mmCIF file of C-alpha atoms in Angstrom:
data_model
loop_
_atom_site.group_PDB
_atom_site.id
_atom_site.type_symbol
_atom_site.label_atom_id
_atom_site.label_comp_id
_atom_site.label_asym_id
_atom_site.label_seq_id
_atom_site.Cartn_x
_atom_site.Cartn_y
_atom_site.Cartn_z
ATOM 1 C CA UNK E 1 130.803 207.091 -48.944
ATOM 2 C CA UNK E 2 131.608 203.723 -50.301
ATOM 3 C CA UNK E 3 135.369 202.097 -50.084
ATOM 4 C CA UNK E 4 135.474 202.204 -53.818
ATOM 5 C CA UNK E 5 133.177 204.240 -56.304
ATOM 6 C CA UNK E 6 133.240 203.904 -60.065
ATOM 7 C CA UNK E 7 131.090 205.402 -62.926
ATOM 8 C CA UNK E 8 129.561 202.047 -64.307
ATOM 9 C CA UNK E 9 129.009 203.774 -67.685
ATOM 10 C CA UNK E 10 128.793 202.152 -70.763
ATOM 11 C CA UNK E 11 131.254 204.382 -72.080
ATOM 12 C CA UNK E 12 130.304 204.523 -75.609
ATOM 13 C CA UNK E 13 133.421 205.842 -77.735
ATOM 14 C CA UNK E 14 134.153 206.234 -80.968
ATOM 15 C CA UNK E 15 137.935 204.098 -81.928
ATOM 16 C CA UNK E 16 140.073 206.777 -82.069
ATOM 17 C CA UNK E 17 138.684 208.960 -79.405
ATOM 18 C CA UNK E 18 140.234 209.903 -75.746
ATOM 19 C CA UNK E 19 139.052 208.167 -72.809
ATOM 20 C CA UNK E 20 138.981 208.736 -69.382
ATOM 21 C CA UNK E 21 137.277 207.679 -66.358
ATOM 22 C CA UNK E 22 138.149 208.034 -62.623
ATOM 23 C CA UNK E 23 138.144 206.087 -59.369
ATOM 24 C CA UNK E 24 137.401 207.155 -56.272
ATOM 25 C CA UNK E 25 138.351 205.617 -52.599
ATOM 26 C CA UNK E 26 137.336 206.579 -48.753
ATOM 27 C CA UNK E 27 140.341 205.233 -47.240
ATOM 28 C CA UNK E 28 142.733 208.074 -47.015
ATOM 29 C CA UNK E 29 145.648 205.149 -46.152
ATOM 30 C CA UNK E 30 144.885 203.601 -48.770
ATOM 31 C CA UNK E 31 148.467 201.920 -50.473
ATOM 32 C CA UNK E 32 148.468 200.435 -53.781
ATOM 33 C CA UNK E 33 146.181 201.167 -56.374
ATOM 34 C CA UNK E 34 145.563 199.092 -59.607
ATOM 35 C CA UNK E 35 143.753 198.907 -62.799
ATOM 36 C CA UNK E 36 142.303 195.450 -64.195
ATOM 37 C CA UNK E 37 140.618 194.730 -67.656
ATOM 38 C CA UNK E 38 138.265 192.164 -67.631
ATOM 39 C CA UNK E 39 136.690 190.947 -71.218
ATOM 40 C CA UNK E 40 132.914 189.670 -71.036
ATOM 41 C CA UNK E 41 132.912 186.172 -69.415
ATOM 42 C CA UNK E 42 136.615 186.225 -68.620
ATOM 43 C CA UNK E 43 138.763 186.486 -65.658
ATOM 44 C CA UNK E 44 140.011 189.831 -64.384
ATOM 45 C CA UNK E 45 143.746 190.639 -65.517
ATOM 46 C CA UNK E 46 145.827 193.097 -64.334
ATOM 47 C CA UNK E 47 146.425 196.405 -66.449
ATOM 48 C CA UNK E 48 148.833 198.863 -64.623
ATOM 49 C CA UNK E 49 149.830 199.413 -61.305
ATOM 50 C CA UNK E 50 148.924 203.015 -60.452
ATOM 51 C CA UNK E 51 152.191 204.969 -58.634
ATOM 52 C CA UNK E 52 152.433 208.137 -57.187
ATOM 53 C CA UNK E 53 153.902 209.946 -59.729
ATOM 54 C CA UNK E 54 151.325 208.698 -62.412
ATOM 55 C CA UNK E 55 152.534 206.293 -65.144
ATOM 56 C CA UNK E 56 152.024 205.223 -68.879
ATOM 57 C CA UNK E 57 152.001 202.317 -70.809
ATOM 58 C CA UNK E 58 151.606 202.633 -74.277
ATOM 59 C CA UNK E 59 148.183 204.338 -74.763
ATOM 60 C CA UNK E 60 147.450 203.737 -71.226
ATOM 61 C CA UNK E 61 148.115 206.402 -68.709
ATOM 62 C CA UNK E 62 147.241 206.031 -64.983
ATOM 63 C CA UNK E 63 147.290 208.723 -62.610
ATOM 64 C CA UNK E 64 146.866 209.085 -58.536
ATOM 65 C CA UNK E 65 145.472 211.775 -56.541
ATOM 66 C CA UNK E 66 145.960 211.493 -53.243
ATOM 67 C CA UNK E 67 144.603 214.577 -52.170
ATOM 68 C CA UNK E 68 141.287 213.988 -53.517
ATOM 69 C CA UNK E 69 141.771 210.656 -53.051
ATOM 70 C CA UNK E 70 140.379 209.012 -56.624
ATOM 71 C CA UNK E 71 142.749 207.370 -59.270
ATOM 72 C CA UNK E 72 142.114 207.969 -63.196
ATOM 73 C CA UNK E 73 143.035 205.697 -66.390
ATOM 74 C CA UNK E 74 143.372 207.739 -70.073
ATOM 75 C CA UNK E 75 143.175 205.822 -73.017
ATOM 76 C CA UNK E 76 144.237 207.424 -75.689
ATOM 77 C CA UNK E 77 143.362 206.492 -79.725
ATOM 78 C CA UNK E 78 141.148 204.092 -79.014
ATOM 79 C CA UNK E 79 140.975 201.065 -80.033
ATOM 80 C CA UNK E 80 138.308 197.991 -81.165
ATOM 81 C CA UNK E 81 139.573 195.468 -78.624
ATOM 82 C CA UNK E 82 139.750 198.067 -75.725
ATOM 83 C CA UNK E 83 135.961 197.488 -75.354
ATOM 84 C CA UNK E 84 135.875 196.002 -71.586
ATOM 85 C CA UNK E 85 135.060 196.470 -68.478
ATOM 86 C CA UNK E 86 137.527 198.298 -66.345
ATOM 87 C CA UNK E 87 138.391 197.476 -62.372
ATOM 88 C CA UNK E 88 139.539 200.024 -60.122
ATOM 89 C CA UNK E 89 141.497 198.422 -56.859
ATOM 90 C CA UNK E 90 142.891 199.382 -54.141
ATOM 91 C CA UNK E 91 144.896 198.127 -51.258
ATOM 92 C CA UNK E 92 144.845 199.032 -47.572
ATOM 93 C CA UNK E 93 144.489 196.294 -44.884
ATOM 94 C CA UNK E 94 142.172 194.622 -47.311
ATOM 95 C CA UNK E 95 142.172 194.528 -51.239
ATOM 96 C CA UNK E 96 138.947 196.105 -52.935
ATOM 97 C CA UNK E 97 137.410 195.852 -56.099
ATOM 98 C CA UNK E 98 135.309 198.510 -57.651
ATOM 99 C CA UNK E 99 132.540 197.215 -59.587
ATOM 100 C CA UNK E 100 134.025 198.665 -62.794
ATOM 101 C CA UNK E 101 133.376 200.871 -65.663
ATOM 102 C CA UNK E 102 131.957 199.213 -69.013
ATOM 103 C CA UNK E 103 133.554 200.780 -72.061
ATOM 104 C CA UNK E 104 132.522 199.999 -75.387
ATOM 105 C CA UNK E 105 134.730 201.602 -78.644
ATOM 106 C CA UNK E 106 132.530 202.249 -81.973
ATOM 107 C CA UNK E 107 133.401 201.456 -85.047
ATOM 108 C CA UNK L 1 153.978 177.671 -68.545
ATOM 109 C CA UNK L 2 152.715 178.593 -65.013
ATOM 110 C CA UNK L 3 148.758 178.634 -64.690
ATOM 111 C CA UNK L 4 146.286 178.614 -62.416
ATOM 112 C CA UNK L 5 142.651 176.745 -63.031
ATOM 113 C CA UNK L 6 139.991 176.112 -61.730
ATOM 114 C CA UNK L 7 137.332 173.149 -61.851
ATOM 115 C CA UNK L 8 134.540 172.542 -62.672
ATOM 116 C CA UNK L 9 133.963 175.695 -65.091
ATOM 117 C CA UNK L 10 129.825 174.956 -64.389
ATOM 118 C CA UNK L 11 127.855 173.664 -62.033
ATOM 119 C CA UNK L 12 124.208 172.941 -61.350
ATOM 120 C CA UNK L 13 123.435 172.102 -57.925
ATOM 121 C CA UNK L 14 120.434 172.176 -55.830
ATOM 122 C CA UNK L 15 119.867 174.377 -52.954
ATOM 123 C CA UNK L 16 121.413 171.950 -49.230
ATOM 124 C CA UNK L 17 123.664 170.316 -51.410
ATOM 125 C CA UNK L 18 127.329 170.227 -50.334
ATOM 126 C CA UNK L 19 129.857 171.798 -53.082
ATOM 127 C CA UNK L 20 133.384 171.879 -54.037
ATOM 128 C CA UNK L 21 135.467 173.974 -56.177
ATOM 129 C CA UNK L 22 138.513 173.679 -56.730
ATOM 130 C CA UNK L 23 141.737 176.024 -57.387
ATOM 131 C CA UNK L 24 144.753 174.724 -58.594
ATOM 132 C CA UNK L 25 147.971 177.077 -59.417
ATOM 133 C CA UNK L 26 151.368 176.324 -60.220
ATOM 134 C CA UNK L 27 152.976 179.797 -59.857
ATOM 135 C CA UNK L 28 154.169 178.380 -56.532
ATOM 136 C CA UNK L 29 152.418 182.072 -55.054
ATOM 137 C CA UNK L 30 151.724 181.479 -51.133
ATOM 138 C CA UNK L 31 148.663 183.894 -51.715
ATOM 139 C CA UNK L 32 145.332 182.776 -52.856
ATOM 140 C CA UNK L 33 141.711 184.613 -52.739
ATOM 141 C CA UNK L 34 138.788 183.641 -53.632
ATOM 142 C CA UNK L 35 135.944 186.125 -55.124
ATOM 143 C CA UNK L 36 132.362 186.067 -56.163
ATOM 144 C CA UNK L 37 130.690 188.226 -58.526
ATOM 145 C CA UNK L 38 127.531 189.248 -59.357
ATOM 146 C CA UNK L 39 126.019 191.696 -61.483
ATOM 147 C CA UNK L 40 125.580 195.084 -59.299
ATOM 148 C CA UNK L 41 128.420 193.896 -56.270
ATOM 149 C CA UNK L 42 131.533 193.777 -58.586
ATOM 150 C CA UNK L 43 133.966 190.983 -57.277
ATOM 151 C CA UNK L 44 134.124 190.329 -53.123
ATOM 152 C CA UNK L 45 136.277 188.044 -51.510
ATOM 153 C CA UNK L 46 134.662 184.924 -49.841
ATOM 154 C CA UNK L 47 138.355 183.440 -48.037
ATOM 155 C CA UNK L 48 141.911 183.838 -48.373
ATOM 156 C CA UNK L 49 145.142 182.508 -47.310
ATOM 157 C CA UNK L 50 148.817 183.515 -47.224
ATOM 158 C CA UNK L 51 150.104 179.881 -47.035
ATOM 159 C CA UNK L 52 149.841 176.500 -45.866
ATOM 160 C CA UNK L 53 147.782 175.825 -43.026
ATOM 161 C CA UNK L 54 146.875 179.605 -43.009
ATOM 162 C CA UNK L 55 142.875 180.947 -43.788
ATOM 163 C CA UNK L 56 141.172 183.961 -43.312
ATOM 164 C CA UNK L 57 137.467 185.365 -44.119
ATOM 165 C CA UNK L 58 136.685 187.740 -46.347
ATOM 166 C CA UNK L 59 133.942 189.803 -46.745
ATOM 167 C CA UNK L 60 131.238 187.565 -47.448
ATOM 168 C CA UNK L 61 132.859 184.123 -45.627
ATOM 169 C CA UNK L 62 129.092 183.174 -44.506
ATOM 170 C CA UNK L 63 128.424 179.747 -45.671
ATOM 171 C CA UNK L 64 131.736 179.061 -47.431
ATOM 172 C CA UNK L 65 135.074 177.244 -45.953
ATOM 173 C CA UNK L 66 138.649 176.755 -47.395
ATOM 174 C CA UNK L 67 141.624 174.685 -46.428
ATOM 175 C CA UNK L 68 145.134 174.991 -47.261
ATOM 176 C CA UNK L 69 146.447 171.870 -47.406
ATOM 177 C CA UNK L 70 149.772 172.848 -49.814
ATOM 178 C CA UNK L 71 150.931 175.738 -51.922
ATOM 179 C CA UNK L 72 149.098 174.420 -55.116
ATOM 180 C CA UNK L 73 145.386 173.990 -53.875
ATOM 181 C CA UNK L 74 142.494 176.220 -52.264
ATOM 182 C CA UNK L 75 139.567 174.140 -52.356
ATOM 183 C CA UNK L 76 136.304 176.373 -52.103
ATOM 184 C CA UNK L 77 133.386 174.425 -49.916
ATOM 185 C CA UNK L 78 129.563 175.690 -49.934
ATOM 186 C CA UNK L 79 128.620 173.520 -47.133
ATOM 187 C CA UNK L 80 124.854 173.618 -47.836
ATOM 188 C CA UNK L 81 123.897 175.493 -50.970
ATOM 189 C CA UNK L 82 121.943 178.048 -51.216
ATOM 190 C CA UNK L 83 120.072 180.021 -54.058
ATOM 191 C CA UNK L 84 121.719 183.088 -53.303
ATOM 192 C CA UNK L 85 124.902 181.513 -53.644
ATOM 193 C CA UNK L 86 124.421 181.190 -57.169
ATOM 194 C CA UNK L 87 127.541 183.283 -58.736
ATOM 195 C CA UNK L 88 130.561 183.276 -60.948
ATOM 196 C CA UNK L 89 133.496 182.222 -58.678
ATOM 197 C CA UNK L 90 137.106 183.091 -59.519
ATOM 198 C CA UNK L 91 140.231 181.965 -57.588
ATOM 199 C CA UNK L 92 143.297 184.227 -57.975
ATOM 200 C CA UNK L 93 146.807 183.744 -56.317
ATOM 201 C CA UNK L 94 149.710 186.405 -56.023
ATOM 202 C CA UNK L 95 153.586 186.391 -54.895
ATOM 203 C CA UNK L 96 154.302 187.409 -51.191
ATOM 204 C CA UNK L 97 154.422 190.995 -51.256
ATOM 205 C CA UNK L 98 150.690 192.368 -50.633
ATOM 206 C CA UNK L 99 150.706 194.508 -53.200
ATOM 207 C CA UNK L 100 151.255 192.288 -56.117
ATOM 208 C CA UNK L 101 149.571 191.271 -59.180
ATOM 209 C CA UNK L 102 146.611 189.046 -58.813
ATOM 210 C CA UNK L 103 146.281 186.334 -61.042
ATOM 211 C CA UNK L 104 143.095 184.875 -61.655
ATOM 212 C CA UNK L 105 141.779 181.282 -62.881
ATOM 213 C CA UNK L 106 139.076 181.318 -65.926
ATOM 214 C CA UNK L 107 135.995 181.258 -63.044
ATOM 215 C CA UNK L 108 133.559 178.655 -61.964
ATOM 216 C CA UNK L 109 129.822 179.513 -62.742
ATOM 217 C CA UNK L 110 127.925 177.366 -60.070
ATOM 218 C CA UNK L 111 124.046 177.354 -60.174
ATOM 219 C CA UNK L 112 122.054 176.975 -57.254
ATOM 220 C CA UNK L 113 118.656 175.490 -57.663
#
């Protein structure tokens, strides 16, 4: 199983539509978790920190599951500009990227 | 306003040719990484370092070097270029704690010839 698996998609989503995709991780001591955005030909920037309990942020909502060990980011009425590619990472003695999910919102 | 950058943004090079990028961030962090990426392999750290005087290898360290000569600065070195190290590159830096936010420079795309 790789460190850190993501569904490379495209995503393709109509704006206004629910979104979800999931993350998934081998390292069962894994610590931190973390979703980046990163816009075609840009650097990566952070998104939300993923916590235990789950957070949101807005339309953004980022949950953990330890027990199956995979993380999962809900967007909710999409929007235009949301069209990116997203990074899953995570944190044990080393920081790991996943190669990301590519989400593109439809007019 | 704090910032970290990174220079040159391209580069053409050919293949034994000895390369420097540079990293310069004035978020006084003691952490900085730096990361390739390619299409198909996501981002993967090359070096890293947790302050002056302090290095480390990453995951793919092979034919790469840094120094850590003050808090600002993490020059990236390519020794003897090769093809396959033709990439995006992307310095980031971060406070002390290990779990922080990573904050990346605007990437280097360096062609190898």
């Amino acid at each position: 199983r790789k460190e850190v698996e993501q569904d490379p998609g495209p995503f393709n989503v109509p704006e206004g539509a629910t979104v979800a995709f999931n993350c998934t991780y081998s390292n069962s001591a894994s610590q931190s978790f973390f979703w980046y955005r990163q816009d075609c030909r840009k650097e990566p920037k952070l998104l939300m920190s993923v916590y235990s309990s789950g957070n949101e942020d807005g339309r953004f909502t980022a949950q953990l599951n330890r027990a199956s060990q995979y993380i999962s980011l809900l967007i909710r009425d999409s929007k235009l500009s949301d069209s990116a590619t997203y990074l899953c990472v995570v944190l044990d003695d080393k920081i790991i990227f996943g190669k990301g999910t590519r989400l593109h919102i439809l007019p | 306003d704090a910032e970290i950058t990174q220079s040159p943004r391209h580069k053409i090079t050919e293949t034994g040719r000895q390369v420097t990028l540079a990293c310069h961030q004035t978020w006084n962090h003691n952490n900085m990484f730096w990361y390739r990426q390619d299409l198909g392999h996501g981002l993967r750290l090359i070096h890293y370092s947790y302050g002056v005087h302090d290095t480390n290898k990453g995951e793919v360290s092979d034919g790469y070097s840094v120094s850590r000569s003050n808090t600002e600065d993490l020059p990236l070195t390519l020794e003897s270029a090769a093809s396959s190290q033709t990439s995006v590159y992307f310095c980031a830096s971060s406070e002390n704690s290990r779990g922080s936010e990573q904050f990346f420079g605007p990437g280097t795309r360096l062609t190898v010839l």
